[in-house]
Each structure stands twice: as structure tokens, then as C-alpha cells.
Amino acid sequence: MQYDNDNIFAKILRKEIPSECVYEDDHTYAFMDIMPRADGHLLVIPKGPVRNILDASPEQLAQCMETVQKLGKAVMQAFDADGVTLQQFNEAAGGQEVFHLHFHVLPRHEGIKTRPPGVMGDMAKIKAQADKIRAVLQS
Ligand code: 5GP
């Protein structure tokens, strides 16, 4: 399967469409999901053109996981969470909808289920949640 340069996350990386960034380094970019399934739901992506784990190099996967762990710890603190759920889908049959590798990071609280997929979030609330994550990362 080919990488599509016009997928929505490629456009986010090129700043052609806006995103609520919480963290970036030389290899990875982390930003809020616009259809959050939990408060603080964010996505970690590689900066390179990677479709999913099937064409990622071991180095790209390791770089993503380093950022996933950093952000996982940050959301635990920012949302006083009890746990963190990671989700990652590969190809349409595997549940992937955006064809640029991404890891979902969802802070979780005991007894609270994730919300249904496909529901647009309130951007003011999402920005406030991003502010909390950025504050933890800067502390
Ligand atoms: P998946 O490919 O993992 O099944 O789903 C893609 C994820 O990307 C969904 O959780 C969806 O809410 C999120 N998403 C889709 N389009 C955008 C967008 O334009 N901006 C942001 N921040 N997230 C998006």
C-alpha cells in the first residue's frame, strides 16, 4: 500500500490545516483528536511519510513509542487519570481511517467508558485540555 501525501495528517504536518499541538520533536508530533473518545484524547504521529506499522521502520516505531510514553505520563498527571489506553489501527480492515501512522492516547478513569467514535468535540474544551497537557510537559 502506498503512502498518500494528501491524507489529513500529512496536511496537519505541513500546517495546511490547523491542529492543537501538545508536543513535537525532530521525529514525532502530538496533537488533540478532534473527535475525542475521552477527555485528553490525543494522537502521536511520526513526521515522516509512514502509512501504518506495516511500513514503519523500527526506528520510527521506537521514536513514536518514546513520545507515546511521554504523553501517556503527561495525561496521567494532567487529568489525574487512573490509567491510559493506547489504540492503533492498520489498514481499513484493521479499523484505520486516516492513512498516516498514529497512536491514540486516552487517559482513563475507573468506571468511565470511552465515548462513541465519530462525534466532533467542543474545540474550546479540547483547547483547555491541551493547555493542561502542555502545562504538565513544561513543569
Ligand atoms: P483511525 O484511523 O485511528 O481509525 O481514526 C482516525 C482518528 O483521527 C479519529 O480518532 C479521528 O477523530 C481523528 N481525526 C480525523 N480527522 C482529524 C482532523 O482533521 N484533526 C484531528 N485532530 N483529528 C482527526
mmCIF file of N, CA and C and ligand atoms in Angstrom:
data_model
loop_
_atom_site.group_PDB
_atom_site.id
_atom_site.type_symbol
_atom_site.label_atom_id
_atom_site.label_comp_id
_atom_site.label_asym_id
_atom_site.label_seq_id
_atom_site.Cartn_x
_atom_site.Cartn_y
_atom_site.Cartn_z
ATOM 1 N N MET A 1 0.846 -1.207 0.000
ATOM 2 C CA MET A 1 0.000 0.000 0.000
ATOM 3 C C MET A 1 0.878 1.253 0.000
ATOM 4 N N GLN A 2 0.503 2.226 -0.821
ATOM 5 C CA GLN A 2 1.274 3.462 -0.963
ATOM 6 C C GLN A 2 0.892 4.481 0.115
ATOM 7 N N TYR A 3 1.847 5.324 0.467
ATOM 8 C CA TYR A 3 1.550 6.455 1.343
ATOM 9 C C TYR A 3 0.896 7.558 0.509
ATOM 10 N N ASP A 4 -0.213 8.105 1.000
ATOM 11 C CA ASP A 4 -0.921 9.189 0.309
ATOM 12 C C ASP A 4 -0.502 10.519 0.932
ATOM 13 N N ASN A 5 0.214 11.331 0.148
ATOM 14 C CA ASN A 5 0.727 12.616 0.651
ATOM 15 C C ASN A 5 -0.373 13.600 1.009
ATOM 16 N N ASP A 6 -1.591 13.332 0.575
ATOM 17 C CA ASP A 6 -2.690 14.262 0.844
ATOM 18 C C ASP A 6 -3.616 13.780 1.946
ATOM 19 N N ASN A 7 -3.160 12.782 2.735
ATOM 20 C CA ASN A 7 -4.011 12.387 3.869
ATOM 21 C C ASN A 7 -4.039 13.538 4.881
ATOM 22 N N ILE A 8 -5.077 13.539 5.731
ATOM 23 C CA ILE A 8 -5.327 14.697 6.601
ATOM 24 C C ILE A 8 -4.175 14.962 7.576
ATOM 25 N N PHE A 9 -3.481 13.927 8.033
ATOM 26 C CA PHE A 9 -2.390 14.153 8.989
ATOM 27 C C PHE A 9 -1.149 14.698 8.275
ATOM 28 N N ALA A 10 -0.955 14.331 6.997
ATOM 29 C CA ALA A 10 0.129 14.935 6.216
ATOM 30 C C ALA A 10 -0.140 16.436 6.073
ATOM 31 N N LYS A 11 -1.408 16.790 5.875
ATOM 32 C CA LYS A 11 -1.770 18.221 5.752
ATOM 33 C C LYS A 11 -1.567 18.939 7.083
ATOM 34 N N ILE A 12 -1.854 18.242 8.186
ATOM 35 C CA ILE A 12 -1.613 18.834 9.511
ATOM 36 C C ILE A 12 -0.116 19.072 9.692
ATOM 37 N N LEU A 13 0.706 18.093 9.323
ATOM 38 C CA LEU A 13 2.162 18.255 9.474
ATOM 39 C C LEU A 13 2.680 19.409 8.614
ATOM 40 N N ARG A 14 2.079 19.620 7.452
ATOM 41 C CA ARG A 14 2.500 20.727 6.566
ATOM 42 C C ARG A 14 1.844 22.047 6.967
ATOM 43 N N LYS A 15 1.040 22.015 8.049
ATOM 44 C CA LYS A 15 0.323 23.209 8.548
ATOM 45 C C LYS A 15 -0.690 23.737 7.528
ATOM 46 N N GLU A 16 -1.159 22.875 6.655
ATOM 47 C CA GLU A 16 -2.179 23.298 5.697
ATOM 48 C C GLU A 16 -3.549 23.318 6.358
ATOM 49 N N ILE A 17 -3.704 22.506 7.398
ATOM 50 C CA ILE A 17 -4.908 22.608 8.226
ATOM 51 C C ILE A 17 -4.467 22.680 9.690
ATOM 52 N N PRO A 18 -5.265 23.366 10.528
ATOM 53 C CA PRO A 18 -4.837 23.578 11.912
ATOM 54 C C PRO A 18 -4.932 22.320 12.767
ATOM 55 N N SER A 19 -4.152 22.309 13.838
ATOM 56 C CA SER A 19 -4.260 21.236 14.828
ATOM 57 C C SER A 19 -3.855 21.821 16.174
ATOM 58 N N GLU A 20 -4.312 21.170 17.229
ATOM 59 C CA GLU A 20 -3.991 21.612 18.596
ATOM 60 C C GLU A 20 -2.802 20.781 19.068
ATOM 61 N N CYS A 21 -1.591 21.291 18.760
ATOM 62 C CA CYS A 21 -0.363 20.555 19.074
ATOM 63 C C CYS A 21 -0.079 20.613 20.575
ATOM 64 N N VAL A 22 0.317 19.474 21.151
ATOM 65 C CA VAL A 22 0.718 19.481 22.566
ATOM 66 C C VAL A 22 2.206 19.226 22.731
ATOM 67 N N TYR A 23 2.826 18.619 21.708
ATOM 68 C CA TYR A 23 4.260 18.283 21.819
ATOM 69 C C TYR A 23 4.786 17.967 20.426
ATOM 70 N N GLU A 24 6.047 18.354 20.179
ATOM 71 C CA GLU A 24 6.721 17.850 18.982
ATOM 72 C C GLU A 24 8.210 17.789 19.222
ATOM 73 N N ASP A 25 8.861 16.886 18.505
ATOM 74 C CA ASP A 25 10.323 16.832 18.499
ATOM 75 C C ASP A 25 10.753 16.599 17.054
ATOM 76 N N ASP A 26 12.017 16.230 16.856
ATOM 77 C CA ASP A 26 12.508 16.112 15.474
ATOM 78 C C ASP A 26 11.757 15.057 14.666
ATOM 79 N N HIS A 27 11.231 14.044 15.339
ATOM 80 C CA HIS A 27 10.681 12.887 14.620
ATOM 81 C C HIS A 27 9.188 12.678 14.802
ATOM 82 N N THR A 28 8.599 13.283 15.822
ATOM 83 C CA THR A 28 7.188 12.996 16.124
ATOM 84 C C THR A 28 6.408 14.271 16.414
ATOM 85 N N TYR A 29 5.080 14.161 16.301
ATOM 86 C CA TYR A 29 4.170 15.291 16.514
ATOM 87 C C TYR A 29 2.962 14.744 17.280
ATOM 88 N N ALA A 30 2.541 15.452 18.310
ATOM 89 C CA ALA A 30 1.396 15.003 19.120
ATOM 90 C C ALA A 30 0.364 16.117 19.164
ATOM 91 N N PHE A 31 -0.901 15.765 18.923
ATOM 92 C CA PHE A 31 -1.965 16.765 18.841
ATOM 93 C C PHE A 31 -3.286 16.152 19.281
ATOM 94 N N MET A 32 -4.235 17.033 19.623
ATOM 95 C CA MET A 32 -5.506 16.565 20.159
ATOM 96 C C MET A 32 -6.376 15.966 19.052
ATOM 97 N N ASP A 33 -7.070 14.871 19.369
ATOM 98 C CA ASP A 33 -8.054 14.284 18.447
ATOM 99 C C ASP A 33 -9.298 15.180 18.453
ATOM 100 N N ILE A 34 -9.822 15.496 17.245
ATOM 101 C CA ILE A 34 -10.990 16.403 17.201
ATOM 102 C C ILE A 34 -12.313 15.676 17.492
ATOM 103 N N MET A 35 -12.252 14.344 17.536
ATOM 104 C CA MET A 35 -13.457 13.572 17.931
ATOM 105 C C MET A 35 -13.075 12.732 19.142
ATOM 106 N N PRO A 36 -12.855 13.409 20.277
ATOM 107 C CA PRO A 36 -12.257 12.711 21.424
ATOM 108 C C PRO A 36 -13.186 11.680 22.048
ATOM 109 N N ARG A 37 -12.619 10.528 22.325
ATOM 110 C CA ARG A 37 -13.397 9.457 22.954
ATOM 111 C C ARG A 37 -13.217 9.477 24.465
ATOM 112 N N ALA A 38 -12.349 10.376 24.932
ATOM 113 C CA ALA A 38 -12.170 10.631 26.369
ATOM 114 C C ALA A 38 -11.582 12.030 26.471
ATOM 115 N N ASP A 39 -11.781 12.696 27.597
ATOM 116 C CA ASP A 39 -11.138 13.998 27.792
ATOM 117 C C ASP A 39 -9.626 13.783 27.722
ATOM 118 N N GLY A 40 -8.942 14.591 26.929
ATOM 119 C CA GLY A 40 -7.488 14.479 26.823
ATOM 120 C C GLY A 40 -7.016 13.533 25.735
ATOM 121 N N HIS A 41 -7.951 12.976 24.960
ATOM 122 C CA HIS A 41 -7.607 12.032 23.863
ATOM 123 C C HIS A 41 -6.696 12.746 22.854
ATOM 124 N N LEU A 42 -5.512 12.198 22.658
ATOM 125 C CA LEU A 42 -4.570 12.795 21.704
ATOM 126 C C LEU A 42 -3.986 11.731 20.789
ATOM 127 N N LEU A 43 -3.312 12.211 19.758
ATOM 128 C CA LEU A 43 -2.712 11.336 18.743
ATOM 129 C C LEU A 43 -1.224 11.636 18.635
ATOM 130 N N VAL A 44 -0.421 10.583 18.495
ATOM 131 C CA VAL A 44 1.020 10.726 18.270
ATOM 132 C C VAL A 44 1.328 10.181 16.883
ATOM 133 N N ILE A 45 2.010 10.988 16.076
ATOM 134 C CA ILE A 45 2.327 10.552 14.705
ATOM 135 C C ILE A 45 3.809 10.786 14.414
ATOM 136 N N PRO A 46 4.371 9.976 13.500
ATOM 137 C CA PRO A 46 5.737 10.271 13.047
ATOM 138 C C PRO A 46 5.689 11.426 12.053
ATOM 139 N N LYS A 47 6.787 12.174 11.951
ATOM 140 C CA LYS A 47 6.820 13.276 10.980
ATOM 141 C C LYS A 47 7.072 12.779 9.559
ATOM 142 N N GLY A 48 7.639 11.592 9.448
ATOM 143 C CA GLY A 48 7.914 11.038 8.117
ATOM 144 C C GLY A 48 6.661 10.446 7.489
ATOM 145 N N PRO A 49 6.738 10.168 6.166
ATOM 146 C CA PRO A 49 5.592 9.601 5.432
ATOM 147 C C PRO A 49 5.424 8.110 5.696
ATOM 148 N N VAL A 50 4.701 7.787 6.740
ATOM 149 C CA VAL A 50 4.506 6.395 7.156
ATOM 150 C C VAL A 50 3.008 6.108 7.176
ATOM 151 N N ARG A 51 2.610 5.043 6.495
ATOM 152 C CA ARG A 51 1.170 4.720 6.404
ATOM 153 C C ARG A 51 0.648 4.076 7.687
ATOM 154 N N ASN A 52 1.386 3.117 8.192
ATOM 155 C CA ASN A 52 0.988 2.435 9.438
ATOM 156 C C ASN A 52 2.146 1.561 9.910
ATOM 157 N N ILE A 53 1.920 0.689 10.879
ATOM 158 C CA ILE A 53 3.074 -0.071 11.401
ATOM 159 C C ILE A 53 3.660 -1.014 10.356
ATOM 160 N N LEU A 54 2.912 -1.279 9.284
ATOM 161 C CA LEU A 54 3.375 -2.263 8.304
ATOM 162 C C LEU A 54 4.506 -1.727 7.421
ATOM 163 N N ASP A 55 4.608 -0.404 7.283
ATOM 164 C CA ASP A 55 5.721 0.155 6.504
ATOM 165 C C ASP A 55 6.651 1.022 7.371
ATOM 166 N N ALA A 56 6.402 1.095 8.651
ATOM 167 C CA ALA A 56 7.266 1.886 9.549
ATOM 168 C C ALA A 56 8.584 1.154 9.790
ATOM 169 N N SER A 57 9.648 1.928 9.947
ATOM 170 C CA SER A 57 10.919 1.307 10.326
ATOM 171 C C SER A 57 10.911 1.086 11.839
ATOM 172 N N PRO A 58 11.755 0.178 12.327
ATOM 173 C CA PRO A 58 11.854 0.002 13.781
ATOM 174 C C PRO A 58 12.212 1.310 14.483
ATOM 175 N N GLU A 59 13.038 2.140 13.839
ATOM 176 C CA GLU A 59 13.418 3.425 14.456
ATOM 177 C C GLU A 59 12.197 4.340 14.562
ATOM 178 N N GLN A 60 11.393 4.395 13.510
ATOM 179 C CA GLN A 60 10.201 5.264 13.549
ATOM 180 C C GLN A 60 9.225 4.781 14.621
ATOM 181 N N LEU A 61 9.086 3.475 14.755
ATOM 182 C CA LEU A 61 8.188 2.953 15.802
ATOM 183 C C LEU A 61 8.729 3.304 17.188
ATOM 184 N N ALA A 62 10.050 3.157 17.344
ATOM 185 C CA ALA A 62 10.647 3.467 18.648
ATOM 186 C C ALA A 62 10.479 4.948 18.981
ATOM 187 N N GLN A 63 10.664 5.814 17.966
ATOM 188 C CA GLN A 63 10.503 7.260 18.201
ATOM 189 C C GLN A 63 9.065 7.569 18.610
ATOM 190 N N CYS A 64 8.112 6.944 17.932
ATOM 191 C CA CYS A 64 6.703 7.167 18.295
ATOM 192 C C CYS A 64 6.431 6.687 19.716
ATOM 193 N N MET A 65 6.957 5.514 20.059
ATOM 194 C CA MET A 65 6.650 4.970 21.385
ATOM 195 C C MET A 65 7.268 5.815 22.496
ATOM 196 N N GLU A 66 8.430 6.409 22.204
ATOM 197 C CA GLU A 66 9.032 7.288 23.208
ATOM 198 C C GLU A 66 8.093 8.466 23.483
ATOM 199 N N THR A 67 7.537 9.018 22.405
ATOM 200 C CA THR A 67 6.598 10.147 22.578
ATOM 201 C C THR A 67 5.286 9.672 23.205
ATOM 202 N N VAL A 68 4.819 8.493 22.816
ATOM 203 C CA VAL A 68 3.593 7.947 23.416
ATOM 204 C C VAL A 68 3.775 7.805 24.929
ATOM 205 N N GLN A 69 4.925 7.295 25.348
ATOM 206 C CA GLN A 69 5.147 7.130 26.787
ATOM 207 C C GLN A 69 5.188 8.491 27.488
ATOM 208 N N LYS A 70 5.902 9.448 26.876
ATOM 209 C CA LYS A 70 5.988 10.801 27.460
ATOM 210 C C LYS A 70 4.586 11.398 27.624
ATOM 211 N N LEU A 71 3.774 11.279 26.576
ATOM 212 C CA LEU A 71 2.433 11.854 26.625
ATOM 213 C C LEU A 71 1.505 11.041 27.528
ATOM 214 N N GLY A 72 1.715 9.740 27.570
ATOM 215 C CA GLY A 72 0.926 8.905 28.488
ATOM 216 C C GLY A 72 1.125 9.347 29.927
ATOM 217 N N LYS A 73 2.381 9.581 30.293
ATOM 218 C CA LYS A 73 2.670 10.054 31.658
ATOM 219 C C LYS A 73 2.081 11.448 31.875
ATOM 220 N N ALA A 74 2.173 12.295 30.837
ATOM 221 C CA ALA A 74 1.660 13.668 30.975
ATOM 222 C C ALA A 74 0.144 13.677 31.187
ATOM 223 N N VAL A 75 -0.589 12.832 30.433
ATOM 224 C CA VAL A 75 -2.052 12.854 30.608
ATOM 225 C C VAL A 75 -2.468 12.233 31.943
ATOM 226 N N MET A 76 -1.685 11.266 32.429
ATOM 227 C CA MET A 76 -1.979 10.724 33.773
ATOM 228 C C MET A 76 -2.002 11.868 34.784
ATOM 229 N N GLN A 77 -0.991 12.718 34.701
ATOM 230 C CA GLN A 77 -0.875 13.834 35.649
ATOM 231 C C GLN A 77 -1.893 14.934 35.345
ATOM 232 N N ALA A 78 -2.028 15.289 34.072
ATOM 233 C CA ALA A 78 -2.889 16.423 33.701
ATOM 234 C C ALA A 78 -4.357 16.164 34.050
ATOM 235 N N PHE A 79 -4.789 14.920 33.942
ATOM 236 C CA PHE A 79 -6.206 14.600 34.153
ATOM 237 C C PHE A 79 -6.437 13.761 35.403
ATOM 238 N N ASP A 80 -5.375 13.640 36.228
ATOM 239 C CA ASP A 80 -5.472 12.833 37.442
ATOM 240 C C ASP A 80 -6.097 11.476 37.087
ATOM 241 N N ALA A 81 -5.581 10.873 36.004
ATOM 242 C CA ALA A 81 -6.175 9.655 35.448
ATOM 243 C C ALA A 81 -5.770 8.433 36.273
ATOM 244 N N ASP A 82 -6.555 7.355 36.082
ATOM 245 C CA ASP A 82 -6.248 6.078 36.746
ATOM 246 C C ASP A 82 -5.491 5.137 35.814
ATOM 247 N N GLY A 83 -5.520 5.448 34.514
ATOM 248 C CA GLY A 83 -4.849 4.599 33.542
ATOM 249 C C GLY A 83 -4.822 5.269 32.184
ATOM 250 N N VAL A 84 -4.179 4.602 31.237
ATOM 251 C CA VAL A 84 -4.080 5.139 29.869
ATOM 252 C C VAL A 84 -4.366 3.995 28.901
ATOM 253 N N THR A 85 -5.242 4.264 27.926
ATOM 254 C CA THR A 85 -5.486 3.293 26.857
ATOM 255 C C THR A 85 -4.772 3.757 25.601
ATOM 256 N N LEU A 86 -4.055 2.838 24.932
ATOM 257 C CA LEU A 86 -3.464 3.109 23.618
ATOM 258 C C LEU A 86 -4.277 2.362 22.586
ATOM 259 N N GLN A 87 -4.517 3.019 21.420
ATOM 260 C CA GLN A 87 -5.174 2.345 20.304
ATOM 261 C C GLN A 87 -4.387 2.632 19.044
ATOM 262 N N GLN A 88 -4.339 1.653 18.156
ATOM 263 C CA GLN A 88 -3.580 1.828 16.912
ATOM 264 C C GLN A 88 -4.137 0.857 15.884
ATOM 265 N N PHE A 89 -4.515 1.365 14.698
ATOM 266 C CA PHE A 89 -5.203 0.562 13.676
ATOM 267 C C PHE A 89 -4.396 0.541 12.374
ATOM 268 N N ASN A 90 -4.451 -0.597 11.658
ATOM 269 C CA ASN A 90 -3.659 -0.752 10.428
ATOM 270 C C ASN A 90 -4.513 -1.250 9.275
ATOM 271 N N GLU A 91 -4.617 -0.412 8.231
ATOM 272 C CA GLU A 91 -5.427 -0.667 7.039
ATOM 273 C C GLU A 91 -6.924 -0.654 7.393
ATOM 274 N N ALA A 92 -7.743 -0.461 6.362
ATOM 275 C CA ALA A 92 -9.185 -0.299 6.581
ATOM 276 C C ALA A 92 -9.773 -1.494 7.340
ATOM 277 N N ALA A 93 -9.338 -2.694 6.960
ATOM 278 C CA ALA A 93 -9.876 -3.886 7.620
ATOM 279 C C ALA A 93 -9.478 -3.945 9.088
ATOM 280 N N GLY A 94 -8.378 -3.243 9.404
ATOM 281 C CA GLY A 94 -7.920 -3.193 10.794
ATOM 282 C C GLY A 94 -8.492 -2.017 11.556
ATOM 283 N N GLY A 95 -9.384 -1.254 10.906
ATOM 284 C CA GLY A 95 -10.027 -0.130 11.590
ATOM 285 C C GLY A 95 -9.387 1.220 11.326
ATOM 286 N N GLN A 96 -8.362 1.267 10.456
ATOM 287 C CA GLN A 96 -7.683 2.547 10.185
ATOM 288 C C GLN A 96 -8.523 3.409 9.252
ATOM 289 N N GLU A 97 -8.673 4.684 9.612
ATOM 290 C CA GLU A 97 -9.444 5.613 8.784
ATOM 291 C C GLU A 97 -8.558 6.688 8.178
ATOM 292 N N VAL A 98 -7.510 7.078 8.891
ATOM 293 C CA VAL A 98 -6.555 8.066 8.364
ATOM 294 C C VAL A 98 -5.241 7.322 8.134
ATOM 295 N N PHE A 99 -4.753 7.392 6.876
ATOM 296 C CA PHE A 99 -3.641 6.524 6.494
ATOM 297 C C PHE A 99 -2.277 7.196 6.642
ATOM 298 N N HIS A 100 -2.052 7.666 7.864
ATOM 299 C CA HIS A 100 -0.733 8.110 8.335
ATOM 300 C C HIS A 100 -0.637 7.507 9.736
ATOM 301 N N LEU A 101 0.438 6.765 9.984
ATOM 302 C CA LEU A 101 0.570 6.059 11.267
ATOM 303 C C LEU A 101 0.210 6.971 12.448
ATOM 304 N N HIS A 102 -0.635 6.481 13.326
ATOM 305 C CA HIS A 102 -0.951 7.247 14.539
ATOM 306 C C HIS A 102 -1.294 6.323 15.698
ATOM 307 N N PHE A 103 -0.942 6.805 16.870
ATOM 308 C CA PHE A 103 -1.243 6.111 18.122
ATOM 309 C C PHE A 103 -2.205 6.990 18.909
ATOM 310 N N HIS A 104 -3.342 6.422 19.277
ATOM 311 C CA HIS A 104 -4.287 7.125 20.147
ATOM 312 C C HIS A 104 -3.811 6.968 21.587
ATOM 313 N N VAL A 105 -3.836 8.065 22.341
ATOM 314 C CA VAL A 105 -3.508 8.039 23.777
ATOM 315 C C VAL A 105 -4.728 8.587 24.513
ATOM 316 N N LEU A 106 -5.363 7.732 25.323
ATOM 317 C CA LEU A 106 -6.596 8.144 26.016
ATOM 318 C C LEU A 106 -6.421 7.996 27.523
ATOM 319 N N PRO A 107 -6.448 9.109 28.248
ATOM 320 C CA PRO A 107 -6.464 8.989 29.706
ATOM 321 C C PRO A 107 -7.774 8.344 30.148
ATOM 322 N N ARG A 108 -7.705 7.481 31.152
ATOM 323 C CA ARG A 108 -8.897 6.746 31.577
ATOM 324 C C ARG A 108 -9.114 6.872 33.085
ATOM 325 N N HIS A 109 -10.380 6.841 33.468
ATOM 326 C CA HIS A 109 -10.749 6.888 34.882
ATOM 327 C C HIS A 109 -11.587 5.662 35.222
ATOM 328 N N GLU A 110 -11.377 5.137 36.414
ATOM 329 C CA GLU A 110 -12.089 3.931 36.862
ATOM 330 C C GLU A 110 -13.588 4.086 36.629
ATOM 331 N N GLY A 111 -14.199 3.098 35.977
ATOM 332 C CA GLY A 111 -15.654 3.067 35.843
ATOM 333 C C GLY A 111 -16.209 3.960 34.744
ATOM 334 N N ILE A 112 -15.352 4.696 34.027
ATOM 335 C CA ILE A 112 -15.852 5.595 32.972
ATOM 336 C C ILE A 112 -15.504 5.007 31.607
ATOM 337 N N LYS A 113 -16.543 4.717 30.809
ATOM 338 C CA LYS A 113 -16.336 4.127 29.488
ATOM 339 C C LYS A 113 -15.882 5.193 28.498
ATOM 340 N N THR A 114 -15.238 4.745 27.405
ATOM 341 C CA THR A 114 -14.915 5.701 26.338
ATOM 342 C C THR A 114 -16.214 6.095 25.640
ATOM 343 N N ARG A 115 -16.204 7.311 25.062
ATOM 344 C CA ARG A 115 -17.377 7.792 24.331
ATOM 345 C C ARG A 115 -17.400 7.150 22.937
ATOM 346 N N PRO A 116 -18.563 7.186 22.244
ATOM 347 C CA PRO A 116 -18.626 6.584 20.909
ATOM 348 C C PRO A 116 -17.734 7.337 19.921
ATOM 349 N N PRO A 117 -17.258 6.662 18.862
ATOM 350 C CA PRO A 117 -16.409 7.331 17.878
ATOM 351 C C PRO A 117 -17.224 8.244 16.956
ATOM 352 N N GLY A 118 -16.536 9.155 16.270
ATOM 353 C CA GLY A 118 -17.164 9.931 15.197
ATOM 354 C C GLY A 118 -17.979 11.115 15.650
ATOM 355 N N VAL A 119 -17.821 11.542 16.904
ATOM 356 C CA VAL A 119 -18.581 12.703 17.390
ATOM 357 C C VAL A 119 -17.606 13.868 17.589
ATOM 358 N N MET A 120 -17.862 14.957 16.860
ATOM 359 C CA MET A 120 -16.972 16.122 16.959
ATOM 360 C C MET A 120 -16.945 16.659 18.388
ATOM 361 N N GLY A 121 -15.748 17.005 18.858
ATOM 362 C CA GLY A 121 -15.614 17.577 20.191
ATOM 363 C C GLY A 121 -15.832 19.078 20.176
ATOM 364 N N ASP A 122 -15.947 19.638 21.369
ATOM 365 C CA ASP A 122 -16.068 21.089 21.544
ATOM 366 C C ASP A 122 -14.640 21.646 21.535
ATOM 367 N N MET A 123 -14.330 22.482 20.543
ATOM 368 C CA MET A 123 -12.939 22.923 20.379
ATOM 369 C C MET A 123 -12.424 23.744 21.562
ATOM 370 N N ALA A 124 -13.319 24.467 22.240
ATOM 371 C CA ALA A 124 -12.878 25.236 23.414
ATOM 372 C C ALA A 124 -12.442 24.284 24.532
ATOM 373 N N LYS A 125 -13.221 23.214 24.700
ATOM 374 C CA LYS A 125 -12.853 22.215 25.731
ATOM 375 C C LYS A 125 -11.561 21.495 25.347
ATOM 376 N N ILE A 126 -11.426 21.161 24.067
ATOM 377 C CA ILE A 126 -10.223 20.463 23.604
ATOM 378 C C ILE A 126 -8.997 21.349 23.820
ATOM 379 N N LYS A 127 -9.142 22.644 23.544
ATOM 380 C CA LYS A 127 -8.008 23.552 23.740
ATOM 381 C C LYS A 127 -7.638 23.644 25.222
ATOM 382 N N ALA A 128 -8.667 23.693 26.082
ATOM 383 C CA ALA A 128 -8.398 23.753 27.528
ATOM 384 C C ALA A 128 -7.673 22.485 27.991
ATOM 385 N N GLN A 129 -8.056 21.338 27.423
ATOM 386 C CA GLN A 129 -7.376 20.081 27.771
ATOM 387 C C GLN A 129 -5.933 20.090 27.264
ATOM 388 N N ALA A 130 -5.726 20.623 26.063
ATOM 389 C CA ALA A 130 -4.357 20.723 25.514
ATOM 390 C C ALA A 130 -3.506 21.621 26.411
ATOM 391 N N ASP A 131 -4.104 22.709 26.905
ATOM 392 C CA ASP A 131 -3.367 23.621 27.807
ATOM 393 C C ASP A 131 -2.880 22.863 29.044
ATOM 394 N N LYS A 132 -3.737 21.985 29.580
ATOM 395 C CA LYS A 132 -3.349 21.207 30.772
ATOM 396 C C LYS A 132 -2.173 20.291 30.463
ATOM 397 N N ILE A 133 -2.220 19.649 29.308
ATOM 398 C CA ILE A 133 -1.136 18.723 28.927
ATOM 399 C C ILE A 133 0.167 19.502 28.724
ATOM 400 N N ARG A 134 0.073 20.635 28.012
ATOM 401 C CA ARG A 134 1.278 21.449 27.771
ATOM 402 C C ARG A 134 1.856 21.945 29.091
ATOM 403 N N ALA A 135 0.983 22.309 30.023
ATOM 404 C CA ALA A 135 1.464 22.813 31.322
ATOM 405 C C ALA A 135 2.245 21.723 32.052
ATOM 406 N N VAL A 136 1.750 20.480 32.025
ATOM 407 C CA VAL A 136 2.465 19.387 32.681
ATOM 408 C C VAL A 136 3.827 19.172 31.998
ATOM 409 N N LEU A 137 3.829 19.203 30.676
ATOM 410 C CA LEU A 137 5.091 18.956 29.954
ATOM 411 C C LEU A 137 6.119 20.056 30.211
ATOM 412 N N GLN A 138 5.612 21.254 30.495
ATOM 413 C CA GLN A 138 6.547 22.367 30.743
ATOM 414 C C GLN A 138 6.992 22.444 32.196
ATOM 415 N N SER A 139 6.343 21.663 33.076
ATOM 416 C CA SER A 139 6.661 21.781 34.510
ATOM 417 C C SER A 139 7.901 20.980 34.877
HETATM 418 P P1 5GP B 1 -8.344 5.873 12.974
HETATM 419 O O1 5GP B 1 -7.631 5.958 11.655
HETATM 420 O O2 5GP B 1 -7.407 5.650 14.120
HETATM 421 O O3 5GP B 1 -9.473 4.884 12.959
HETATM 422 O O4 5GP B 1 -9.093 7.238 13.220
HETATM 423 C C1 5GP B 1 -8.533 8.488 12.920
HETATM 424 C C2 5GP B 1 -8.658 9.428 14.096
HETATM 425 O O5 5GP B 1 -8.281 10.718 13.630
HETATM 426 C C3 5GP B 1 -10.060 9.559 14.684
HETATM 427 O O6 5GP B 1 -9.995 9.390 16.094
HETATM 428 C C4 5GP B 1 -10.483 10.954 14.310
HETATM 429 O O7 5GP B 1 -11.280 11.562 15.300
HETATM 430 C C5 5GP B 1 -9.167 11.680 14.130
HETATM 431 N N1 5GP B 1 -9.223 12.755 13.145
HETATM 432 C C6 5GP B 1 -9.771 12.666 11.892
HETATM 433 N N2 5GP B 1 -9.627 13.830 11.236
HETATM 434 C C7 5GP B 1 -8.979 14.672 12.079
HETATM 435 C C8 5GP B 1 -8.545 16.029 11.957
HETATM 436 O O8 5GP B 1 -8.728 16.703 10.949
HETATM 437 N N3 5GP B 1 -7.898 16.554 13.038
HETATM 438 C C9 5GP B 1 -7.671 15.843 14.173
HETATM 439 N N4 5GP B 1 -7.016 16.477 15.158
HETATM 440 N N5 5GP B 1 -8.072 14.562 14.321
HETATM 441 C C10 5GP B 1 -8.715 13.987 13.288
#
